[in-house]
mmCIF file of C-alpha atoms and ligand atoms in Angstrom:
data_model
loop_
_atom_site.group_PDB
_atom_site.id
_atom_site.type_symbol
_atom_site.label_atom_id
_atom_site.label_comp_id
_atom_site.label_asym_id
_atom_site.label_seq_id
_atom_site.Cartn_x
_atom_site.Cartn_y
_atom_site.Cartn_z
ATOM 1 C CA MET A 1 -34.148 16.521 -4.606
ATOM 2 C CA THR A 2 -35.166 15.260 -0.934
ATOM 3 C CA GLU A 3 -34.499 17.596 1.868
ATOM 4 C CA VAL A 4 -31.885 15.494 3.343
ATOM 5 C CA GLN A 5 -29.843 15.413 -0.168
ATOM 6 C CA LEU A 6 -30.071 19.378 0.230
ATOM 7 C CA GLN A 7 -29.029 19.341 3.865
ATOM 8 C CA GLN A 8 -26.187 17.160 2.489
ATOM 9 C CA ILE A 9 -24.913 19.073 -0.194
ATOM 10 C CA LYS A 10 -25.265 22.167 1.658
ATOM 11 C CA LYS A 11 -23.094 20.868 4.332
ATOM 12 C CA GLN A 12 -20.577 19.775 1.724
ATOM 13 C CA LEU A 13 -20.229 23.128 0.103
ATOM 14 C CA SER A 14 -19.786 25.009 3.230
ATOM 15 C CA ARG A 15 -16.684 22.848 3.883
ATOM 16 C CA LEU A 16 -15.576 23.234 0.295
ATOM 17 C CA MET A 17 -15.901 27.041 0.441
ATOM 18 C CA GLY A 18 -13.831 27.009 3.406
ATOM 19 C CA ILE A 19 -10.826 25.579 1.760
ATOM 20 C CA LYS A 20 -7.782 27.982 1.315
ATOM 21 C CA ASP A 21 -7.370 27.752 -2.582
ATOM 22 C CA GLY A 22 -9.798 24.896 -2.732
ATOM 23 C CA PHE A 23 -10.983 23.771 -6.244
ATOM 24 C CA TYR A 24 -14.545 24.814 -5.482
ATOM 25 C CA ALA A 25 -13.306 27.892 -3.064
ATOM 26 C CA LYS A 26 -12.253 29.088 -6.419
ATOM 27 C CA LYS A 27 -14.545 28.051 -8.945
ATOM 28 C CA PHE A 28 -17.501 29.262 -6.907
ATOM 29 C CA ALA A 29 -15.392 32.383 -5.406
ATOM 30 C CA GLY A 30 -18.484 34.760 -3.380
ATOM 31 C CA LEU A 31 -21.092 31.965 -3.221
ATOM 32 C CA ASN A 32 -23.122 32.205 0.041
ATOM 33 C CA VAL A 33 -24.051 28.773 1.039
ATOM 34 C CA GLU A 34 -26.997 30.435 2.751
ATOM 35 C CA ASP A 35 -28.494 31.122 -0.057
ATOM 36 C CA ILE A 36 -29.004 27.865 -1.333
ATOM 37 C CA LYS A 37 -32.280 27.174 0.216
ATOM 38 C CA THR A 38 -33.934 24.882 -2.456
ATOM 39 C CA GLN A 39 -33.307 22.543 -5.217
ATOM 40 C CA ALA A 40 -33.825 25.453 -7.602
ATOM 41 C CA ASP A 41 -31.175 27.505 -5.869
ATOM 42 C CA PHE A 42 -28.853 24.403 -6.366
ATOM 43 C CA GLU A 43 -29.646 24.031 -10.025
ATOM 44 C CA LYS A 44 -28.236 27.915 -10.525
ATOM 45 C CA LEU A 45 -24.749 26.546 -9.568
ATOM 46 C CA PRO A 46 -22.216 26.205 -12.583
ATOM 47 C CA PHE A 47 -21.508 22.826 -13.982
ATOM 48 C CA THR A 48 -18.134 21.029 -13.100
ATOM 49 C CA TRP A 49 -16.710 19.307 -16.581
ATOM 50 C CA LYS A 50 -13.778 17.273 -17.212
ATOM 51 C CA GLY A 51 -11.843 20.381 -18.414
ATOM 52 C CA ASP A 52 -12.018 21.691 -15.023
ATOM 53 C CA LEU A 53 -10.598 18.448 -13.492
ATOM 54 C CA ARG A 54 -8.002 18.466 -16.245
ATOM 55 C CA ASP A 55 -6.691 21.751 -15.178
ATOM 56 C CA ALA A 56 -6.651 20.929 -11.669
ATOM 57 C CA TYR A 57 -4.027 17.892 -12.160
ATOM 58 C CA PRO A 58 -2.246 16.448 -10.533
ATOM 59 C CA LEU A 59 -3.623 16.832 -6.940
ATOM 60 C CA GLY A 60 -5.680 19.958 -7.172
ATOM 61 C CA LEU A 61 -9.211 18.447 -6.682
ATOM 62 C CA ALA A 62 -8.244 17.397 -3.501
ATOM 63 C CA ALA A 63 -10.629 18.735 -0.186
ATOM 64 C CA VAL A 64 -8.613 17.120 2.701
ATOM 65 C CA PRO A 65 -5.145 17.183 4.060
ATOM 66 C CA GLU A 66 -2.803 14.883 2.254
ATOM 67 C CA SER A 67 -2.768 12.547 5.469
ATOM 68 C CA GLU A 68 -6.325 11.437 5.183
ATOM 69 C CA ILE A 69 -5.908 10.545 1.363
ATOM 70 C CA VAL A 70 -5.435 7.027 0.834
ATOM 71 C CA ARG A 71 -5.535 6.073 -2.879
ATOM 72 C CA ILE A 72 -5.594 7.802 -6.256
ATOM 73 C CA HIS A 73 -7.354 6.768 -9.329
ATOM 74 C CA SER A 74 -6.696 8.343 -12.273
ATOM 75 C CA SER A 75 -9.266 8.211 -15.566
ATOM 76 C CA SER A 76 -7.662 7.392 -18.862
ATOM 77 C CA GLY A 77 -5.957 10.090 -20.467
ATOM 78 C CA THR A 78 -6.736 9.324 -24.011
ATOM 79 C CA THR A 79 -7.123 13.381 -24.325
ATOM 80 C CA GLY A 80 -4.479 14.471 -23.154
ATOM 81 C CA THR A 81 -3.892 15.083 -19.533
ATOM 82 C CA PRO A 82 -5.546 12.786 -17.106
ATOM 83 C CA VAL A 83 -7.698 13.202 -14.247
ATOM 84 C CA ILE A 84 -6.638 12.215 -10.927
ATOM 85 C CA ILE A 85 -9.036 11.486 -8.186
ATOM 86 C CA PRO A 86 -7.837 11.158 -4.409
ATOM 87 C CA TYR A 87 -9.727 9.135 -2.206
ATOM 88 C CA THR A 88 -10.388 9.096 1.857
ATOM 89 C CA LYS A 89 -10.862 6.030 3.506
ATOM 90 C CA LYS A 90 -14.223 6.682 3.841
ATOM 91 C CA ASP A 91 -14.430 7.168 0.471
ATOM 92 C CA VAL A 92 -12.837 3.710 -0.413
ATOM 93 C CA ASP A 93 -15.218 2.031 2.171
ATOM 94 C CA ASP A 94 -18.503 3.933 0.733
ATOM 95 C CA TRP A 95 -17.426 2.734 -2.746
ATOM 96 C CA ALA A 96 -17.301 -0.741 -1.837
ATOM 97 C CA THR A 97 -20.756 -0.408 0.132
ATOM 98 C CA MET A 98 -22.185 0.783 -3.023
ATOM 99 C CA PHE A 99 -20.344 -1.915 -5.085
ATOM 100 C CA ALA A 100 -21.305 -4.576 -2.544
ATOM 101 C CA ARG A 101 -25.226 -3.532 -2.790
ATOM 102 C CA CYS A 102 -24.697 -3.702 -6.415
ATOM 103 C CA TYR A 103 -24.005 -7.853 -6.464
ATOM 104 C CA GLN A 104 -27.045 -7.823 -3.774
ATOM 105 C CA THR A 105 -29.048 -6.363 -6.135
ATOM 106 C CA ALA A 106 -28.079 -9.056 -8.861
ATOM 107 C CA GLY A 107 -28.891 -11.671 -6.640
ATOM 108 C CA ILE A 108 -25.046 -12.567 -5.797
ATOM 109 C CA THR A 109 -24.114 -13.778 -2.323
ATOM 110 C CA ASN A 110 -21.287 -14.390 0.007
ATOM 111 C CA MET A 111 -21.342 -18.074 -1.551
ATOM 112 C CA ASP A 112 -20.534 -17.136 -5.365
ATOM 113 C CA ARG A 113 -17.015 -16.850 -6.919
ATOM 114 C CA VAL A 114 -16.459 -13.717 -8.706
ATOM 115 C CA HIS A 115 -14.417 -13.873 -11.657
ATOM 116 C CA ILE A 116 -12.789 -10.314 -12.133
ATOM 117 C CA THR A 117 -11.501 -9.673 -15.811
ATOM 118 C CA PRO A 118 -11.465 -5.681 -16.015
ATOM 119 C CA GLY A 119 -7.568 -3.874 -15.290
ATOM 120 C CA TYR A 120 -6.078 -3.612 -11.787
ATOM 121 C CA GLY A 121 -4.444 -0.461 -11.477
ATOM 122 C CA LEU A 122 -4.738 3.511 -11.855
ATOM 123 C CA TRP A 123 -7.901 3.073 -13.529
ATOM 124 C CA THR A 124 -11.075 2.179 -11.055
ATOM 125 C CA ALA A 125 -12.585 -1.121 -12.748
ATOM 126 C CA GLY A 126 -10.583 -4.064 -11.192
ATOM 127 C CA ILE A 127 -10.155 -2.820 -7.628
ATOM 128 C CA GLY A 128 -14.062 -1.925 -7.468
ATOM 129 C CA PHE A 129 -15.069 -5.145 -8.453
ATOM 130 C CA GLN A 130 -12.368 -6.670 -6.133
ATOM 131 C CA ASN A 131 -13.175 -4.260 -3.107
ATOM 132 C CA GLY A 132 -17.276 -4.448 -3.384
ATOM 133 C CA ALA A 133 -16.936 -8.447 -3.887
ATOM 134 C CA GLU A 134 -14.860 -8.728 -0.539
ATOM 135 C CA LYS A 135 -17.148 -6.687 1.388
ATOM 136 C CA LEU A 136 -19.882 -8.901 0.199
ATOM 137 C CA GLY A 137 -17.910 -11.936 1.245
ATOM 138 C CA ALA A 138 -17.818 -13.544 -1.777
ATOM 139 C CA MET A 139 -14.578 -15.580 -2.976
ATOM 140 C CA THR A 140 -12.759 -13.305 -6.055
ATOM 141 C CA VAL A 141 -10.726 -14.471 -8.678
ATOM 142 C CA PRO A 142 -8.531 -11.495 -9.597
ATOM 143 C CA MET A 143 -7.559 -12.272 -12.950
ATOM 144 C CA GLY A 144 -7.407 -8.826 -14.987
ATOM 145 C CA PRO A 145 -7.525 -8.852 -18.358
ATOM 146 C CA GLY A 146 -6.083 -10.840 -21.177
ATOM 147 C CA ASN A 147 -4.583 -14.278 -21.690
ATOM 148 C CA THR A 148 -7.733 -15.899 -22.667
ATOM 149 C CA GLU A 149 -6.496 -19.219 -22.370
ATOM 150 C CA LYS A 150 -6.025 -19.031 -18.722
ATOM 151 C CA GLN A 151 -9.039 -17.156 -17.972
ATOM 152 C CA LEU A 152 -10.889 -20.023 -19.386
ATOM 153 C CA LYS A 153 -8.701 -22.384 -17.352
ATOM 154 C CA MET A 154 -9.380 -20.913 -14.146
ATOM 155 C CA MET A 155 -12.909 -20.327 -15.183
ATOM 156 C CA GLN A 156 -13.495 -24.314 -14.846
ATOM 157 C CA ASP A 157 -10.827 -24.888 -12.115
ATOM 158 C CA MET A 158 -12.322 -22.437 -9.682
ATOM 159 C CA LYS A 159 -15.671 -23.149 -10.694
ATOM 160 C CA SER A 160 -16.245 -19.557 -11.128
ATOM 161 C CA THR A 161 -19.994 -18.466 -10.775
ATOM 162 C CA VAL A 162 -19.948 -15.077 -11.436
ATOM 163 C CA LEU A 163 -18.277 -13.023 -14.206
ATOM 164 C CA CYS A 164 -16.867 -9.329 -13.963
ATOM 165 C CA ALA A 165 -15.944 -7.675 -17.710
ATOM 166 C CA THR A 166 -16.571 -5.439 -20.389
ATOM 167 C CA SER A 167 -18.867 -6.256 -23.012
ATOM 168 C CA SER A 168 -16.565 -6.754 -25.530
ATOM 169 C CA TYR A 169 -14.458 -9.056 -23.387
ATOM 170 C CA ALA A 170 -17.427 -10.928 -22.008
ATOM 171 C CA LEU A 171 -18.740 -11.610 -25.640
ATOM 172 C CA LEU A 172 -15.206 -12.812 -26.825
ATOM 173 C CA LEU A 173 -15.313 -15.138 -23.841
ATOM 174 C CA ALA A 174 -18.557 -16.647 -24.809
ATOM 175 C CA GLU A 175 -17.347 -16.917 -28.629
ATOM 176 C CA GLU A 176 -14.166 -18.734 -27.045
ATOM 177 C CA VAL A 177 -16.461 -20.867 -25.223
ATOM 178 C CA GLU A 178 -18.688 -22.078 -28.026
ATOM 179 C CA LYS A 179 -15.928 -22.752 -30.373
ATOM 180 C CA ARG A 180 -14.293 -24.952 -27.903
ATOM 181 C CA GLY A 181 -17.457 -26.687 -26.707
ATOM 182 C CA ILE A 182 -16.683 -26.666 -23.300
ATOM 183 C CA LYS A 183 -20.163 -24.650 -21.990
ATOM 184 C CA ASP A 184 -21.295 -27.886 -19.815
ATOM 185 C CA LYS A 185 -17.655 -27.549 -17.833
ATOM 186 C CA ILE A 186 -18.615 -23.330 -16.892
ATOM 187 C CA CYS A 187 -20.349 -22.946 -13.770
ATOM 188 C CA LEU A 188 -21.049 -19.221 -14.791
ATOM 189 C CA THR A 189 -24.718 -18.209 -13.813
ATOM 190 C CA LYS A 190 -24.525 -14.400 -14.048
ATOM 191 C CA GLY A 191 -22.586 -11.754 -15.407
ATOM 192 C CA VAL A 192 -22.021 -8.091 -14.048
ATOM 193 C CA ILE A 193 -21.132 -5.996 -17.106
ATOM 194 C CA GLY A 194 -19.440 -2.437 -16.864
ATOM 195 C CA SER A 195 -18.040 0.317 -18.602
ATOM 196 C CA GLU A 196 -19.596 0.303 -22.060
ATOM 197 C CA ARG A 197 -22.467 0.717 -23.365
ATOM 198 C CA TRP A 198 -23.898 -2.395 -25.573
ATOM 199 C CA GLY A 199 -27.242 -3.480 -27.581
ATOM 200 C CA ASP A 200 -29.645 -6.165 -26.818
ATOM 201 C CA LYS A 201 -28.347 -8.407 -29.694
ATOM 202 C CA MET A 202 -24.796 -8.415 -28.261
ATOM 203 C CA ARG A 203 -26.631 -9.216 -24.634
ATOM 204 C CA ASN A 204 -28.564 -11.885 -26.013
ATOM 205 C CA SER A 205 -25.574 -13.797 -27.827
ATOM 206 C CA ILE A 206 -23.480 -13.686 -24.705
ATOM 207 C CA GLN A 207 -26.456 -14.960 -22.427
ATOM 208 C CA THR A 208 -26.885 -17.880 -24.758
ATOM 209 C CA LYS A 209 -23.786 -18.725 -25.343
ATOM 210 C CA LEU A 210 -22.493 -18.758 -21.404
ATOM 211 C CA GLY A 211 -26.097 -19.567 -20.397
ATOM 212 C CA ILE A 212 -26.075 -16.588 -17.825
ATOM 213 C CA GLU A 213 -28.012 -13.616 -16.657
ATOM 214 C CA MET A 214 -26.463 -10.275 -17.121
ATOM 215 C CA TYR A 215 -26.765 -7.207 -15.216
ATOM 216 C CA ASP A 216 -25.484 -4.080 -16.409
ATOM 217 C CA ILE A 217 -23.144 -2.031 -13.735
ATOM 218 C CA TYR A 218 -23.042 2.145 -13.987
ATOM 219 C CA GLY A 219 -20.102 4.407 -12.950
ATOM 220 C CA LEU A 220 -17.374 6.665 -13.585
ATOM 221 C CA THR A 221 -13.615 7.107 -12.374
ATOM 222 C CA GLU A 222 -14.480 10.717 -11.347
ATOM 223 C CA VAL A 223 -17.347 9.684 -9.263
ATOM 224 C CA TYR A 224 -16.046 6.576 -7.227
ATOM 225 C CA GLY A 225 -15.559 4.268 -10.147
ATOM 226 C CA PRO A 226 -18.336 1.287 -11.328
ATOM 227 C CA GLY A 227 -20.684 0.131 -8.682
ATOM 228 C CA ILE A 228 -22.745 3.805 -8.223
ATOM 229 C CA GLY A 229 -25.708 1.957 -9.938
ATOM 230 C CA ILE A 230 -26.580 -1.542 -11.161
ATOM 231 C CA GLU A 231 -29.879 -3.388 -12.961
ATOM 232 C CA CYS A 232 -32.551 -5.175 -11.007
ATOM 233 C CA LYS A 233 -33.909 -8.484 -11.800
ATOM 234 C CA ASN A 234 -36.944 -6.627 -14.016
ATOM 235 C CA GLN A 235 -33.906 -5.412 -16.441
ATOM 236 C CA GLU A 236 -35.867 -2.020 -16.696
ATOM 237 C CA GLY A 237 -33.167 0.469 -16.225
ATOM 238 C CA MET A 238 -30.378 0.571 -13.651
ATOM 239 C CA HIS A 239 -31.205 1.794 -9.934
ATOM 240 C CA ILE A 240 -28.736 4.622 -8.660
ATOM 241 C CA TRP A 241 -27.707 4.784 -5.012
ATOM 242 C CA ASP A 242 -28.948 8.117 -4.013
ATOM 243 C CA ASP A 243 -27.739 8.061 -0.286
ATOM 244 C CA PHE A 244 -24.545 8.539 -2.195
ATOM 245 C CA LEU A 245 -25.479 10.733 -5.335
ATOM 246 C CA TYR A 246 -27.654 13.218 -6.577
ATOM 247 C CA VAL A 247 -28.384 12.599 -10.275
ATOM 248 C CA GLU A 248 -30.141 15.239 -12.747
ATOM 249 C CA ILE A 249 -30.713 14.677 -16.291
ATOM 250 C CA LEU A 250 -30.642 17.622 -18.546
ATOM 251 C CA ASN A 251 -30.800 18.837 -22.053
ATOM 252 C CA PRO A 252 -26.694 18.725 -23.301
ATOM 253 C CA GLN A 253 -27.338 21.704 -25.217
ATOM 254 C CA THR A 254 -29.608 23.988 -22.603
ATOM 255 C CA GLY A 255 -28.112 22.596 -19.456
ATOM 256 C CA GLU A 256 -32.145 22.627 -18.422
ATOM 257 C CA PRO A 257 -33.929 19.458 -16.956
ATOM 258 C CA VAL A 258 -35.840 17.363 -19.189
ATOM 259 C CA PRO A 259 -39.070 15.509 -18.296
ATOM 260 C CA ASP A 260 -38.934 11.717 -17.120
ATOM 261 C CA GLY A 261 -38.591 9.433 -20.137
ATOM 262 C CA VAL A 262 -36.781 12.247 -22.176
ATOM 263 C CA VAL A 263 -33.176 11.431 -23.009
ATOM 264 C CA GLY A 264 -30.640 14.082 -21.504
ATOM 265 C CA GLU A 265 -26.987 14.445 -20.248
ATOM 266 C CA VAL A 266 -26.377 12.527 -16.566
ATOM 267 C CA VAL A 267 -25.260 15.077 -14.274
ATOM 268 C CA LEU A 268 -23.790 13.629 -11.025
ATOM 269 C CA THR A 269 -23.300 15.446 -7.664
ATOM 270 C CA THR A 270 -21.719 13.485 -4.646
ATOM 271 C CA LEU A 271 -23.408 14.090 -1.352
ATOM 272 C CA VAL A 272 -20.764 12.596 1.058
ATOM 273 C CA LYS A 273 -17.458 12.143 -0.494
ATOM 274 C CA GLU A 274 -14.502 13.594 1.200
ATOM 275 C CA GLY A 275 -11.365 13.247 -0.700
ATOM 276 C CA ALA A 276 -12.699 14.982 -4.339
ATOM 277 C CA PRO A 277 -16.337 15.886 -3.639
ATOM 278 C CA LEU A 278 -18.002 16.947 -7.132
ATOM 279 C CA ILE A 279 -20.810 18.994 -7.694
ATOM 280 C CA ARG A 280 -23.015 18.921 -10.939
ATOM 281 C CA PHE A 281 -20.478 16.837 -12.683
ATOM 282 C CA GLN A 282 -21.088 16.309 -16.417
ATOM 283 C CA THR A 283 -20.650 12.735 -17.192
ATOM 284 C CA HIS A 284 -21.509 13.100 -21.337
ATOM 285 C CA ASP A 285 -23.470 9.990 -20.622
ATOM 286 C CA LEU A 286 -26.787 9.973 -21.980
ATOM 287 C CA ALA A 287 -29.859 8.463 -20.282
ATOM 288 C CA PHE A 288 -33.512 9.243 -19.141
ATOM 289 C CA LYS A 289 -34.972 8.976 -15.958
ATOM 290 C CA TYR A 290 -38.216 6.932 -14.779
ATOM 291 C CA ALA A 291 -40.865 8.501 -13.050
ATOM 292 C CA GLU A 292 -42.286 5.289 -11.596
ATOM 293 C CA PRO A 293 -40.679 3.362 -8.615
ATOM 294 C CA CYS A 294 -39.719 -0.208 -9.623
ATOM 295 C CA SER A 295 -41.832 -3.036 -9.061
ATOM 296 C CA CYS A 296 -38.652 -5.031 -7.673
ATOM 297 C CA GLY A 297 -39.314 -2.705 -4.005
ATOM 298 C CA LEU A 298 -36.066 -1.035 -3.922
ATOM 299 C CA PRO A 299 -36.595 2.314 -3.432
ATOM 300 C CA TYR A 300 -33.758 3.743 -5.086
ATOM 301 C CA PRO A 301 -34.551 5.854 -8.261
ATOM 302 C CA ARG A 302 -33.783 4.518 -11.990
ATOM 303 C CA ILE A 303 -32.250 5.691 -15.031
ATOM 304 C CA SER A 304 -32.226 4.134 -18.172
ATOM 305 C CA LYS A 305 -29.154 2.349 -19.557
ATOM 306 C CA ILE A 306 -26.363 4.508 -21.019
ATOM 307 C CA ILE A 307 -27.653 5.320 -24.380
ATOM 308 C CA GLY A 308 -24.949 6.927 -25.742
ATOM 309 C CA ARG A 309 -22.196 9.568 -24.856
ATOM 310 C CA THR A 310 -22.625 13.488 -25.886
ATOM 311 C CA ASP A 311 -19.105 12.891 -27.915
ATOM 312 C CA ASP A 312 -19.900 9.661 -29.660
ATOM 313 C CA MET A 313 -23.008 11.274 -31.229
ATOM 314 C CA VAL A 314 -22.665 12.249 -34.882
ATOM 315 C CA LYS A 315 -24.505 14.241 -37.091
ATOM 316 C CA VAL A 316 -24.913 12.875 -40.907
ATOM 317 C CA LYS A 317 -27.277 14.628 -43.489
ATOM 318 C CA GLY A 318 -29.434 16.097 -40.386
ATOM 319 C CA CYS A 319 -29.862 12.799 -38.980
ATOM 320 C CA ILE A 320 -28.323 12.298 -35.349
ATOM 321 C CA ILE A 321 -26.796 8.765 -34.858
ATOM 322 C CA PHE A 322 -25.949 7.237 -31.732
ATOM 323 C CA PRO A 323 -24.575 3.392 -31.430
ATOM 324 C CA SER A 324 -27.840 2.887 -30.297
ATOM 325 C CA THR A 325 -29.561 4.110 -33.664
ATOM 326 C CA ILE A 326 -27.260 1.298 -35.198
ATOM 327 C CA GLU A 327 -28.157 -1.501 -32.632
ATOM 328 C CA GLU A 328 -31.804 -0.596 -33.068
ATOM 329 C CA VAL A 329 -31.892 -1.558 -36.891
ATOM 330 C CA LEU A 330 -29.739 -4.733 -36.586
ATOM 331 C CA LYS A 331 -31.308 -6.269 -33.635
ATOM 332 C CA ASP A 332 -34.399 -6.937 -36.069
ATOM 333 C CA ILE A 333 -32.122 -8.692 -38.743
ATOM 334 C CA PRO A 334 -31.486 -12.339 -39.084
ATOM 335 C CA GLY A 335 -28.104 -13.888 -39.813
ATOM 336 C CA ILE A 336 -26.075 -11.018 -38.419
ATOM 337 C CA THR A 337 -23.961 -10.772 -35.403
ATOM 338 C CA SER A 338 -23.670 -8.197 -32.542
ATOM 339 C CA GLU A 339 -20.930 -6.577 -34.132
ATOM 340 C CA TYR A 340 -20.965 -3.664 -36.388
ATOM 341 C CA LYS A 341 -18.486 -0.462 -37.351
ATOM 342 C CA ALA A 342 -19.616 2.564 -38.927
ATOM 343 C CA GLU A 343 -17.987 5.156 -40.669
ATOM 344 C CA VAL A 344 -18.520 8.758 -41.500
ATOM 345 C CA ASP A 345 -16.791 10.515 -44.510
ATOM 346 C CA HIS A 346 -17.327 13.717 -46.843
ATOM 347 C CA VAL A 347 -17.194 12.507 -50.183
ATOM 348 C CA ASP A 348 -17.971 14.483 -53.445
ATOM 349 C CA GLY A 349 -19.300 17.322 -51.175
ATOM 350 C CA ARG A 350 -21.834 14.770 -49.468
ATOM 351 C CA ASP A 351 -21.860 13.206 -46.162
ATOM 352 C CA GLN A 352 -21.961 9.632 -46.207
ATOM 353 C CA LEU A 353 -22.115 6.861 -43.690
ATOM 354 C CA THR A 354 -20.742 3.464 -44.226
ATOM 355 C CA LEU A 355 -22.136 0.591 -42.113
ATOM 356 C CA TYR A 356 -19.898 -2.691 -41.841
ATOM 357 C CA VAL A 357 -21.678 -5.650 -40.273
ATOM 358 C CA GLU A 358 -20.838 -9.640 -40.137
ATOM 359 C CA ALA A 359 -22.345 -11.942 -41.272
ATOM 360 C CA GLU A 360 -22.943 -15.650 -39.997
ATOM 361 C CA GLY A 361 -22.142 -18.376 -41.955
ATOM 362 C CA GLY A 362 -24.064 -19.551 -44.529
ATOM 363 C CA THR A 363 -26.313 -16.146 -44.624
ATOM 364 C CA ASP A 364 -26.489 -14.602 -48.025
ATOM 365 C CA ARG A 365 -24.703 -11.443 -47.788
ATOM 366 C CA THR A 366 -26.958 -9.506 -50.498
ATOM 367 C CA GLU A 367 -29.805 -10.103 -48.857
ATOM 368 C CA VAL A 368 -28.172 -8.713 -45.289
ATOM 369 C CA SER A 369 -26.896 -5.824 -46.962
ATOM 370 C CA LEU A 370 -30.580 -4.705 -48.457
ATOM 371 C CA GLY A 371 -32.180 -5.681 -45.538
ATOM 372 C CA VAL A 372 -29.950 -3.312 -43.224
ATOM 373 C CA ALA A 373 -29.986 -0.575 -45.607
ATOM 374 C CA PHE A 374 -34.074 -0.828 -46.328
ATOM 375 C CA HIS A 375 -34.784 -1.155 -42.152
ATOM 376 C CA PHE A 376 -32.023 1.750 -41.663
ATOM 377 C CA LYS A 377 -33.869 4.198 -43.888
ATOM 378 C CA GLU A 378 -37.048 2.943 -42.323
ATOM 379 C CA LEU A 379 -36.686 3.948 -38.953
ATOM 380 C CA ASN A 380 -33.762 6.988 -39.871
ATOM 381 C CA LYS A 381 -35.121 8.428 -42.926
ATOM 382 C CA MET A 382 -31.499 7.960 -44.860
ATOM 383 C CA THR A 383 -29.955 5.162 -46.390
ATOM 384 C CA PRO A 384 -26.289 3.866 -45.478
ATOM 385 C CA ILE A 385 -23.591 1.887 -47.511
ATOM 386 C CA VAL A 386 -23.836 -1.176 -46.068
ATOM 387 C CA LYS A 387 -20.332 -3.567 -46.359
ATOM 388 C CA VAL A 388 -20.961 -7.171 -44.941
ATOM 389 C CA VAL A 389 -17.925 -8.881 -43.451
ATOM 390 C CA GLY A 390 -17.548 -12.815 -42.377
ATOM 391 C CA GLU A 391 -18.364 -13.536 -38.827
ATOM 392 C CA GLY A 392 -15.160 -12.651 -36.152
ATOM 393 C CA GLU A 393 -13.807 -10.271 -39.187
ATOM 394 C CA LEU A 394 -14.444 -6.889 -37.063
ATOM 395 C CA PRO A 395 -11.980 -6.269 -34.197
ATOM 396 C CA ARG A 396 -12.934 -7.499 -30.837
ATOM 397 C CA SER A 397 -11.524 -5.794 -27.880
ATOM 398 C CA THR A 398 -10.982 -6.492 -24.253
ATOM 399 C CA LYS A 399 -11.630 -3.311 -23.133
ATOM 400 C CA LYS A 400 -13.955 -0.596 -25.262
ATOM 401 C CA THR A 401 -14.742 -1.079 -28.368
ATOM 402 C CA GLN A 402 -15.035 1.978 -30.445
ATOM 403 C CA ARG A 403 -17.993 1.633 -33.327
ATOM 404 C CA ILE A 404 -18.630 5.135 -34.639
ATOM 405 C CA PHE A 405 -15.403 6.876 -36.399
ATOM 406 C CA ASP A 406 -15.856 10.030 -38.012
ATOM 407 C CA ASN A 407 -13.558 10.733 -40.759
ATOM 408 C CA ARG A 408 -14.717 14.100 -41.484
ATOM 409 C CA ASP A 409 -12.503 17.377 -40.900
HETATM 410 ZN ZN1 ZN B 1 -35.672 -3.003 -9.803
#
């Protein structure tokens, strides 16, 4: 933690503690901000987790008078009550500044035409990509999701150069472009891919089919939205804008910091947010920190791409499995696509992992099945049941694709 960050955090905490019945005034009741003199003091503060935010529904997180709130966003309420995040004008502007910096880091300029397919609405995706591109001065094509026919027509007619999408939707579009043989009519040169973790195989497949360079962007609704960090040309982790955020990587079991290079949970503290500042927010995202500065010259620290989520990790026969565990196996197997699905069941008193993969046309399915099972065993000391289906048979999604299904009670 830099001295500037420490002072920003103290200033923010003092303000939050002074809000009568405020979210943090209640959560940190009894805290004397003057007692926080070092990074270690700060790291004794309790975490904020999604449940706290849900309990504050609808506007309990607001840390400014209503006259200063210009917008709300909401995270998807797949598990019950959604979370509402209020934004001030400055928050909206800071977010756009960060997002414009992301585009610049990816080499995108005001001469690009930015085709935006994430959804507009309560969640932060589409509008985040939009405001950032406008701040940069690029021409935006605000498509939103779905209607692949229209997407491809507009992409050709408007000569879009940058595709913003989830990895699932980028793959769907890439496969469609290939199927129709219109690659030479598409002007895309870059893709900015957000909101989903994806493997190298999928990345290579999209890059080849569309002939573009791709950049992983990071963010979450609770903390502005997408755009708080992005990969640079080196593609060795994502730079995080540490003039807006303080990043900790912690052991998800103990809450203690892990050394650089070791995977842990990303925990974020906002430094200058007004509408709904968050202190030590547990993202459930798993990544590691890079020790060395990046050779690209950017001064911002780097975390790895998101390796998994603390909540999509499954334990089978004592082996911890993330989507990335499976991707690591599949990337070495020829003749299959990047798509897969895993199911965990409890059968006859034993846990069992079944892996579905897609064979490309002409591939020997028995060979694929044996190859995947063998290579999985080699890397993970357990053997899954492998089922091979045809290309395109596993579900594609315009949003996030769930890969691992735990059917045990
Ligand atoms: Zn870099």
